[in-house]
């Protein structure tokens, strides 16, 4: 038992000074734990002749997903609105036997008030007034009548600008650089960019950085894989339809994942918007120029006015807007007047939690999904996820009712404000950070559970094995295909993606180091076009085109129910640490391959120098973000990381490396490889040990003292598994986006969504900054050593 206690240093909240009190407390708790543990040791897994898995699947043989979809798509529910939906969700959790809580945060948001867009001729006369509205479609109830949400971009600055305009392709950093090379001056002009490739908020950021006065975002039919009216596909809602020409993608233009920005409430980066908090200027995370979203039908006359003006766009910039020749412009004889007016204020947002308490409440599994939607419908985003969440509550509730004892606590969470910038989940994660880091085993994210027929999985590699094994237990809706596993093998070669950002797992994974999963069915080229963030993401669409009979919803619910069961049921947490180590090596190979060869022989500066820089940087950020002193540092939980991160001397371990002689970069890379291989070694042994312990646990011929011993062994072992991924957080954060602390996984800094690995290392190479590369190799080595050492 002492041993177990001694290993607790990996637990973030235990202060070494309180060892005595802790020992006594733990002794008492342990005796209580054994007391409750022994009788259930030989727990019979059958309940009334049924396995827990069959109880879950039986519950889901009835499929109410369509009912919940209908409910959630019946009224608008922008962030901080529609409290009845909040209450309904809480009531549902209670109805199914979960303990529900409503958790409120006061968050800075914007709501649409007014907008206008005029195309003006040289004399300033309006030649075209864009209606900025989506068509009402008879068949599709939610596209009509009361309660429709105007087309707008959350957090886009208020403004009324009149200027010339240019076409800027996808609005990526490279696109704006290319415009410069082509001699196009964006300064003071409105940039018209098409959706796609990168997160929309970063398009606005790059436009702003280039001096643009405003932005128009539209969906180009060229990004619809040839499914266009010209190719014979009539617009929605025909069979085999093309994108409706009036459809508009709403969305947030927060600078999610961009340099200097943090998710969540832009006025409280890194700490929770609860109670009486100090709020900062939000403009590190939101823009200063107005922006509007627009349909391809309405942008057409505007872009056509550029025909023959300015340089021709490069071939890869061309979409499929008919009548527009993709000239970049500007045309000195026309201009745009873009007017955006929103109400910015601080308003309550509500998360709803539903809990099933497990035997061990220090091991928690969270399943989260947001509830807010851009439109009255939102049948795909997020209500397919919301419907599945309620189905999960129902199935897990059935299992609980049957008398099954959950080993770990399960918490279902319905967040508000995801769409605006991961608001509800981020504020909660920041508020409960210590608690979550100490207790959560895994976070499972739903968002758009169904928008097509192609299953996707993104996850921390510790979960790879359990995710794949569970795929085998669920049938794919199209019976010809076989199991979900067969489907995933055929379509994705069983590849589990890296997590980037863009949904609620971000705070859990990238800020707190909690193993996370994101999953659902998305569209493939052969699926009907999904009208993302448009009025046509409706119940009608879902029930007629997206998921007739809600069978894909049901499949996600079954998969998740079994996955949760698997994570919950195994006494020894069923994670593969070796999978993690293997992936780290693969990603590291990829990163190292991008190092210019001639760098490797360069001598590099003493690592202690980096330590100094690092501390200065941190203080710089601390002061720069203030203007005035207050109690919040950008790192609100320094004590949290002490035992992991040794913040006073992050390069402690590297001293021996560099004390006496200078090294080449190649030497440093080799050292990191050694650390990776050592981790592979220790995780291989560790996973074997996990299997042995689980087998021991399943034996029924152990004496009582063997069981007691095993109890402590498993407890200790589980702590190591639970905290393994926390080792890969770096307290100082990624360069220029310190909120992101995971050193292995991050969203691309110029894309906002897509996952990227070893971000610190890769970005240093991209920026041709050897010093920073050495710093990040040092941080990696330190984390790898720490992870290895705790396992042996
Ligand atoms: C679900 O909807 C069906 C069809 O409208 C209805 O018959 C059934 O009673 C509903 N069930 C629940 C639990 O709401
Ligand atoms: C926007 O500015 C134009 C002139 O630049 C003006 O005519 C128009 O009334 C303004 N719109 C609003 C709503 O203030
Ligand atoms: C729709 O597309 C499918 C598959 O491409 C095809 O089999 C079907 O005939 C099409 N239906 C219509 C109405 O065009
Ligand atoms: C603007 O219009 C005038 C007269 O209508 C024409 O002479 C001039 O060439 C035009 N300028 C551009 C840039 O098209
Ligand atoms: C190590 O590198 C530093 C900086 O490049 C240099 O000043 C120093 O002389 C080198 N030391 C040795 C022992 O080569
Ligand atoms: C890994 O373990 C093997 C056998 O235990 C040992 O020979 C080898 O040196 C270890 N490798 C590293 C990098 O620690």
Short mmCIF file of C-alpha atoms and ligand atoms in Angstrom, two decimals, residues 232-233 238-241 526, ligand 3:
data_model
loop_
_atom_site.label_atom_id
_atom_site.label_comp_id
_atom_site.label_asym_id
_atom_site.label_seq_id
_atom_site.Cartn_x
_atom_site.Cartn_y
_atom_site.Cartn_z
CA UNK A 232 -28.07 17.56 -64.57
CA UNK A 233 -28.61 17.54 -60.83
CA UNK A 238 -35.25 16.85 -55.85
CA UNK A 239 -33.99 13.30 -55.85
CA UNK A 240 -30.20 13.23 -56.49
CA UNK A 241 -30.19 16.94 -55.88
CA UNK A 526 -21.93 9.44 -53.24
C1 LIG B 3 -29.87 8.76 -58.37
O1 LIG B 3 -28.56 8.24 -58.38
C2 LIG B 3 -28.52 6.85 -58.25
C3 LIG B 3 -27.10 6.44 -58.10
O2 LIG B 3 -26.25 7.24 -58.85
C4 LIG B 3 -29.16 6.22 -59.45
O3 LIG B 3 -29.14 4.83 -59.34
C5 LIG B 3 -30.58 6.71 -59.54
O4 LIG B 3 -31.17 6.23 -60.70
C6 LIG B 3 -30.65 8.20 -59.52
N1 LIG B 3 -32.03 8.61 -59.39
C7 LIG B 3 -32.51 9.61 -60.10
C8 LIG B 3 -33.95 9.92 -59.86
O5 LIG B 3 -31.87 10.23 -60.91
#
